[in-house]
Amino acid sequence: QSALTQPASVSGSPGQSITISCTGTSSDVGSYNLVSWYQQHPGKAPKLMIYEGSKRPSGVSNRFSGSKSGNTASLTISGLQAEDEADYYCCSYAGSYVVFGGGTKLTVL
Amino acid sequence: QLQLQESGPGLVKPSETLSLTCTVSGGSISSSSYYWGWIRQPPGKGLEWIGSIYYSGSTYYNPSLKSRVTISVDTSKNQFSLKLSSVTAADTAVYYCARHVATYYDILTGYYRLGPLDYWGQGTLVTVSS
C-alpha cells in the first residue's frame, strides 16, 4: 500500500487561509468517509483536528475545516495564527489497514 | 480523562525483538467502541500506522510489517502490547500508542471500520543499535 500524497510544505501569513490536500485512491480516501487530520507540534504527540472528513472534535477551533471530493481530501485553516505552525497529517481507513499521508509542514510567515 | 502511557526498553539490538506496552487509565480497554493502536515515527519523518487491536483480540496489521508484528491485549491489566521482531536500524522511531475509534461494523468482513485516533500517548523513543 502507498502513503497518501500531501504537499511537503505550505505557508501563509497571519489572518490568511491555507488548504492542504491529501490524495489517495478509490481504495482508501475515495471509498470511505473515514479521513482524519492530525496536527503535530515538534516533540509532541499528534492531535486529532478533523475526523470523518469534516467533523471537528470538541475543543478544536472552527477555523479548521475539512472536505472531500473523489479521492482527494482537504484541510483548510482560516484566519491563520502563529500557533498553527506545525506538521499536518491526513489518515484514511483502507479496508483492511490504515494509511497516513507523508505530512505537510505549515509555516506561518 | 483517558490517558495512555507507553513503556519498554529504549534500546534494542539489531535482529532482536522490540517489545512495548501501553497502559490505559481513565477508561476501560474493554469498551466495544474502540480499537487500540500502535503508530511510529522515525526521527524527522512521517507517521506510520503499525496495527490495532480490539479487546476481543481481533487485529488489523500494516501489510508491510505484518510478518514481524504481533499486537496483544490484556484486559485484566488494561494494557495492550506490541512486539516487532528482527529489528534493524530502520525500526528506530518514536512509538506511540493511541485509541482508535471503531465505527461501522462490516458484516461482510466481520470487522469494524477504523475511524480516528482520538487519544494518544506521549510516545517513547526506541533506538535499534548494537
CSV table of C-alpha atoms in Angstrom, one decimal:
chain,number,residue,atom,x,y,z
A,1,GLN,CA,0.0,0.0,0.0
A,2,SER,CA,1.2,3.6,-0.7
A,3,ALA,CA,1.1,6.6,1.6
A,4,LEU,CA,-1.5,9.3,0.9
A,5,THR,CA,0.0,12.2,-1.0
A,6,GLN,CA,0.4,15.6,0.7
A,7,PRO,CA,2.4,18.6,-0.3
A,8,ALA,CA,5.6,18.7,1.6
A,9,SER,CA,5.1,22.3,2.7
A,10,VAL,CA,2.6,25.2,2.6
A,11,SER,CA,2.9,28.7,4.0
A,12,GLY,CA,0.7,31.7,4.7
A,13,SER,CA,0.6,34.9,6.6
A,14,PRO,CA,-1.4,35.5,9.8
A,15,GLY,CA,-5.0,36.0,9.0
A,16,GLN,CA,-4.9,34.3,5.7
A,17,SER,CA,-6.4,30.9,4.8
A,18,ILE,CA,-4.5,27.9,3.5
A,19,THR,CA,-5.6,24.5,2.2
A,20,ILE,CA,-3.7,21.2,2.5
A,21,SER,CA,-4.6,18.4,0.0
A,22,CYS,CA,-4.4,14.7,0.6
A,23,THR,CA,-4.7,12.5,-2.4
A,24,GLY,CA,-5.4,8.8,-2.2
A,25,THR,CA,-7.1,6.2,-4.3
A,26,SER,CA,-10.5,4.6,-4.8
A,27,SER,CA,-9.4,2.0,-2.3
A,28,ASP,CA,-9.0,4.4,0.6
A,29,VAL,CA,-10.0,8.1,0.5
A,30,GLY,CA,-12.4,7.5,-2.3
A,31,SER,CA,-14.2,4.5,-0.8
A,32,TYR,CA,-14.7,5.5,2.9
A,33,ASN,CA,-15.7,8.7,4.7
A,34,LEU,CA,-13.1,7.9,7.2
A,35,VAL,CA,-10.4,10.6,6.6
A,36,SER,CA,-8.9,12.2,9.7
A,37,TRP,CA,-6.4,15.0,10.1
A,38,TYR,CA,-3.8,15.5,12.8
A,39,GLN,CA,-1.7,18.4,13.9
A,40,GLN,CA,1.8,17.8,15.4
A,41,HIS,CA,4.0,20.3,17.0
A,42,PRO,CA,7.7,19.5,17.4
A,43,GLY,CA,8.4,16.9,20.1
A,44,LYS,CA,4.7,16.4,20.8
A,45,ALA,CA,2.1,13.7,20.0
A,46,PRO,CA,-0.3,14.2,17.1
A,47,LYS,CA,-3.6,15.8,17.9
A,48,LEU,CA,-6.9,15.0,16.2
A,49,MET,CA,-8.2,18.0,14.3
A,50,ILE,CA,-10.8,16.6,11.9
A,51,TYR,CA,-12.5,13.2,11.5
A,52,GLU,CA,-14.9,11.6,9.1
A,53,GLY,CA,-13.7,14.1,6.5
A,54,SER,CA,-15.3,17.2,8.0
A,55,LYS,CA,-16.2,16.8,11.7
A,56,ARG,CA,-14.4,18.6,14.4
A,57,PRO,CA,-13.7,17.1,17.9
A,58,SER,CA,-14.8,19.1,20.9
A,59,GLY,CA,-12.3,21.9,21.6
A,60,VAL,CA,-10.9,22.2,18.1
A,61,SER,CA,-11.2,25.7,16.7
A,62,ASN,CA,-13.8,26.2,14.0
A,63,ARG,CA,-11.0,27.8,11.9
A,64,PHE,CA,-10.2,24.2,11.0
A,65,SER,CA,-12.4,22.6,8.4
A,66,GLY,CA,-12.3,19.5,6.2
A,67,SER,CA,-13.8,18.3,2.9
A,68,LYS,CA,-13.5,15.6,0.4
A,69,SER,CA,-14.0,15.2,-3.3
A,70,GLY,CA,-13.4,11.9,-5.0
A,71,ASN,CA,-10.1,10.5,-4.0
A,72,THR,CA,-8.8,13.8,-2.5
A,73,ALA,CA,-9.4,15.2,1.0
A,74,SER,CA,-8.6,18.7,2.1
A,75,LEU,CA,-7.9,20.6,5.3
A,76,THR,CA,-8.5,24.3,5.3
A,77,ILE,CA,-7.2,26.6,8.1
A,78,SER,CA,-8.7,30.1,8.1
A,79,GLY,CA,-7.5,33.1,10.0
A,80,LEU,CA,-4.0,31.7,10.3
A,81,GLN,CA,-2.4,32.2,13.7
A,82,ALA,CA,1.2,31.7,14.7
A,83,GLU,CA,0.2,28.7,16.8
A,84,ASP,CA,-1.0,26.9,13.8
A,85,GLU,CA,2.6,26.4,12.6
A,86,ALA,CA,3.1,22.6,12.8
A,87,ASP,CA,3.1,19.5,10.8
A,88,TYR,CA,-0.2,18.2,9.5
A,89,TYR,CA,-1.0,14.6,8.6
A,90,CYS,CA,-4.0,13.1,6.9
A,91,CYS,CA,-5.1,9.5,7.5
A,92,SER,CA,-7.6,7.1,5.9
A,93,TYR,CA,-9.1,3.7,6.5
A,94,ALA,CA,-8.4,1.5,3.5
A,95,GLY,CA,-10.4,-1.6,4.0
A,96,SER,CA,-8.0,-3.9,5.9
A,97,TYR,CA,-5.5,-1.3,7.0
A,98,VAL,CA,-4.9,2.4,7.8
A,99,VAL,CA,-2.7,4.7,5.8
A,100,PHE,CA,-1.2,8.1,6.7
A,101,GLY,CA,-0.1,10.9,4.3
A,102,GLY,CA,3.5,11.9,4.3
A,103,GLY,CA,2.8,15.1,6.2
A,104,THR,CA,2.8,18.8,5.4
A,105,LYS,CA,4.8,21.4,7.2
A,106,LEU,CA,2.8,24.6,7.7
A,107,THR,CA,4.8,27.7,8.1
A,108,VAL,CA,3.1,30.9,9.3
A,109,LEU,CA,5.1,33.8,7.8
B,1,GLN,CA,-9.7,11.9,31.3
B,2,LEU,CA,-8.3,9.0,29.3
B,3,GLN,CA,-4.6,8.6,29.4
B,4,LEU,CA,-2.2,6.2,27.5
B,5,GLN,CA,1.4,5.6,28.6
B,6,GLU,CA,4.0,3.6,26.6
B,7,SER,CA,6.7,1.7,28.4
B,8,GLY,CA,9.5,-0.5,27.4
B,9,PRO,CA,13.3,-0.6,26.6
B,10,GLY,CA,14.7,2.4,24.8
B,11,LEU,CA,17.5,0.5,23.2
B,12,VAL,CA,17.2,-2.8,21.3
B,13,LYS,CA,19.9,-4.7,19.5
B,14,PRO,CA,19.6,-5.5,15.7
B,15,SER,CA,17.9,-8.8,15.0
B,16,GLU,CA,16.2,-8.8,18.4
B,17,THR,CA,12.6,-8.2,19.2
B,18,LEU,CA,11.2,-4.8,20.2
B,19,SER,CA,8.6,-5.1,23.0
B,20,LEU,CA,6.4,-2.2,24.2
B,21,THR,CA,3.4,-2.0,26.4
B,22,CYS,CA,0.7,0.7,26.5
B,23,THR,CA,-1.2,1.2,29.8
B,24,VAL,CA,-4.6,2.7,29.6
B,25,SER,CA,-6.0,4.7,32.5
B,26,GLY,CA,-9.2,6.7,33.0
B,27,GLY,CA,-11.2,4.3,30.8
B,28,SER,CA,-11.7,0.6,30.0
B,29,ILE,CA,-9.8,-1.1,27.3
B,30,SER,CA,-12.8,-3.5,27.0
B,31,SER,CA,-15.1,-0.9,25.6
B,32,SER,CA,-16.8,-2.1,22.4
B,33,SER,CA,-16.4,1.3,20.8
B,34,TYR,CA,-12.7,1.3,20.3
B,35,TYR,CA,-9.7,-0.4,18.9
B,36,TRP,CA,-6.2,0.3,20.4
B,37,GLY,CA,-3.4,1.0,18.1
B,38,TRP,CA,0.4,1.5,17.6
B,39,ILE,CA,1.9,4.2,15.4
B,40,ARG,CA,5.6,5.0,14.9
B,41,GLN,CA,7.6,8.0,13.6
B,42,PRO,CA,11.2,7.7,12.6
B,43,PRO,CA,13.3,10.7,13.5
B,44,GLY,CA,12.5,13.6,11.2
B,45,LYS,CA,10.0,11.6,9.2
B,46,GLY,CA,6.2,11.0,9.0
B,47,LEU,CA,3.7,8.8,10.8
B,48,GLU,CA,3.4,5.1,10.1
B,49,TRP,CA,0.5,3.0,11.3
B,50,ILE,CA,1.6,-0.4,12.7
B,51,GLY,CA,-1.6,-2.0,13.7
B,52,SER,CA,-4.6,-2.0,16.0
B,53,ILE,CA,-6.4,-4.5,18.3
B,54,TYR,CA,-9.9,-4.9,19.7
B,55,TYR,CA,-10.5,-6.0,23.3
B,56,SER,CA,-11.6,-9.4,21.9
B,57,GLY,CA,-8.2,-9.9,20.3
B,58,SER,CA,-9.2,-9.1,16.7
B,59,THR,CA,-6.4,-7.3,14.9
B,60,TYR,CA,-5.6,-5.2,12.0
B,61,TYR,CA,-1.9,-5.0,10.8
B,62,ASN,CA,0.0,-2.9,8.4
B,63,PRO,CA,0.7,-5.2,5.4
B,64,SER,CA,4.3,-4.1,5.1
B,65,LEU,CA,5.0,-5.0,8.7
B,66,LYS,CA,2.6,-7.9,9.2
B,67,SER,CA,5.2,-10.6,9.1
B,68,ARG,CA,7.1,-9.1,12.0
B,69,VAL,CA,4.4,-7.7,14.2
B,70,THR,CA,2.3,-9.1,17.0
B,71,ILE,CA,-0.2,-7.0,18.9
B,72,SER,CA,-1.8,-8.4,22.0
B,73,VAL,CA,-4.3,-7.2,24.7
B,74,ASP,CA,-4.5,-7.9,28.4
B,75,THR,CA,-7.9,-6.7,29.6
B,76,SER,CA,-7.2,-7.6,33.2
B,77,LYS,CA,-4.4,-5.1,33.3
B,78,ASN,CA,-6.0,-2.6,30.9
B,79,GLN,CA,-2.9,-2.9,28.7
B,80,PHE,CA,-2.0,-3.8,25.1
B,81,SER,CA,1.4,-4.6,23.7
B,82,LEU,CA,3.5,-4.5,20.6
B,83,LYS,CA,6.2,-7.0,19.6
B,84,LEU,CA,8.3,-6.3,16.5
B,85,SER,CA,10.8,-9.0,15.6
B,86,SER,CA,14.0,-9.0,13.6
B,87,VAL,CA,14.5,-5.2,14.1
B,88,THR,CA,17.0,-3.2,12.1
B,89,ALA,CA,18.2,0.5,12.3
B,90,ALA,CA,15.2,1.3,10.1
B,91,ASP,CA,12.9,0.5,13.0
B,92,THR,CA,14.4,3.3,15.1
B,93,ALA,CA,11.5,5.6,15.9
B,94,VAL,CA,9.2,7.2,18.4
B,95,TYR,CA,6.5,4.7,19.1
B,96,TYR,CA,3.0,6.0,20.0
B,97,CYS,CA,0.0,4.1,21.3
B,98,ALA,CA,-3.4,5.5,20.7
B,99,ARG,CA,-7.1,4.9,20.9
B,100,HIS,CA,-8.7,4.1,17.6
B,101,VAL,CA,-12.5,4.7,17.2
B,102,ALA,CA,-14.4,1.7,15.9
B,103,THR,CA,-17.1,2.9,13.5
B,104,TYR,CA,-19.3,0.9,11.2
B,105,TYR,CA,-19.4,-2.9,11.7
B,106,ASP,CA,-18.8,-4.5,8.3
B,107,ILE,CA,-20.9,-7.7,8.2
B,108,LEU,CA,-19.0,-9.0,5.2
B,109,THR,CA,-15.6,-8.9,6.9
B,110,GLY,CA,-16.7,-9.3,10.5
B,111,TYR,CA,-14.6,-6.3,11.4
B,112,TYR,CA,-15.3,-2.7,12.5
B,113,ARG,CA,-14.1,0.0,10.2
B,114,LEU,CA,-11.4,2.1,11.9
B,115,GLY,CA,-12.1,5.8,12.5
B,116,PRO,CA,-9.9,8.4,14.0
B,117,LEU,CA,-7.2,8.1,16.6
B,118,ASP,CA,-8.6,10.4,19.2
B,119,TYR,CA,-6.3,9.9,22.2
B,120,TRP,CA,-2.5,9.4,22.0
B,121,GLY,CA,0.3,8.5,24.4
B,122,GLN,CA,3.2,10.9,24.7
B,123,GLY,CA,5.4,8.5,22.7
B,124,THR,CA,8.6,6.6,23.5
B,125,LEU,CA,11.8,6.6,21.5
B,126,VAL,CA,13.2,3.2,20.7
B,127,THR,CA,16.7,3.1,19.2
B,128,VAL,CA,18.0,0.0,17.4
B,129,SER,CA,21.7,-0.2,17.8
B,130,SER,CA,24.4,-2.6,18.9
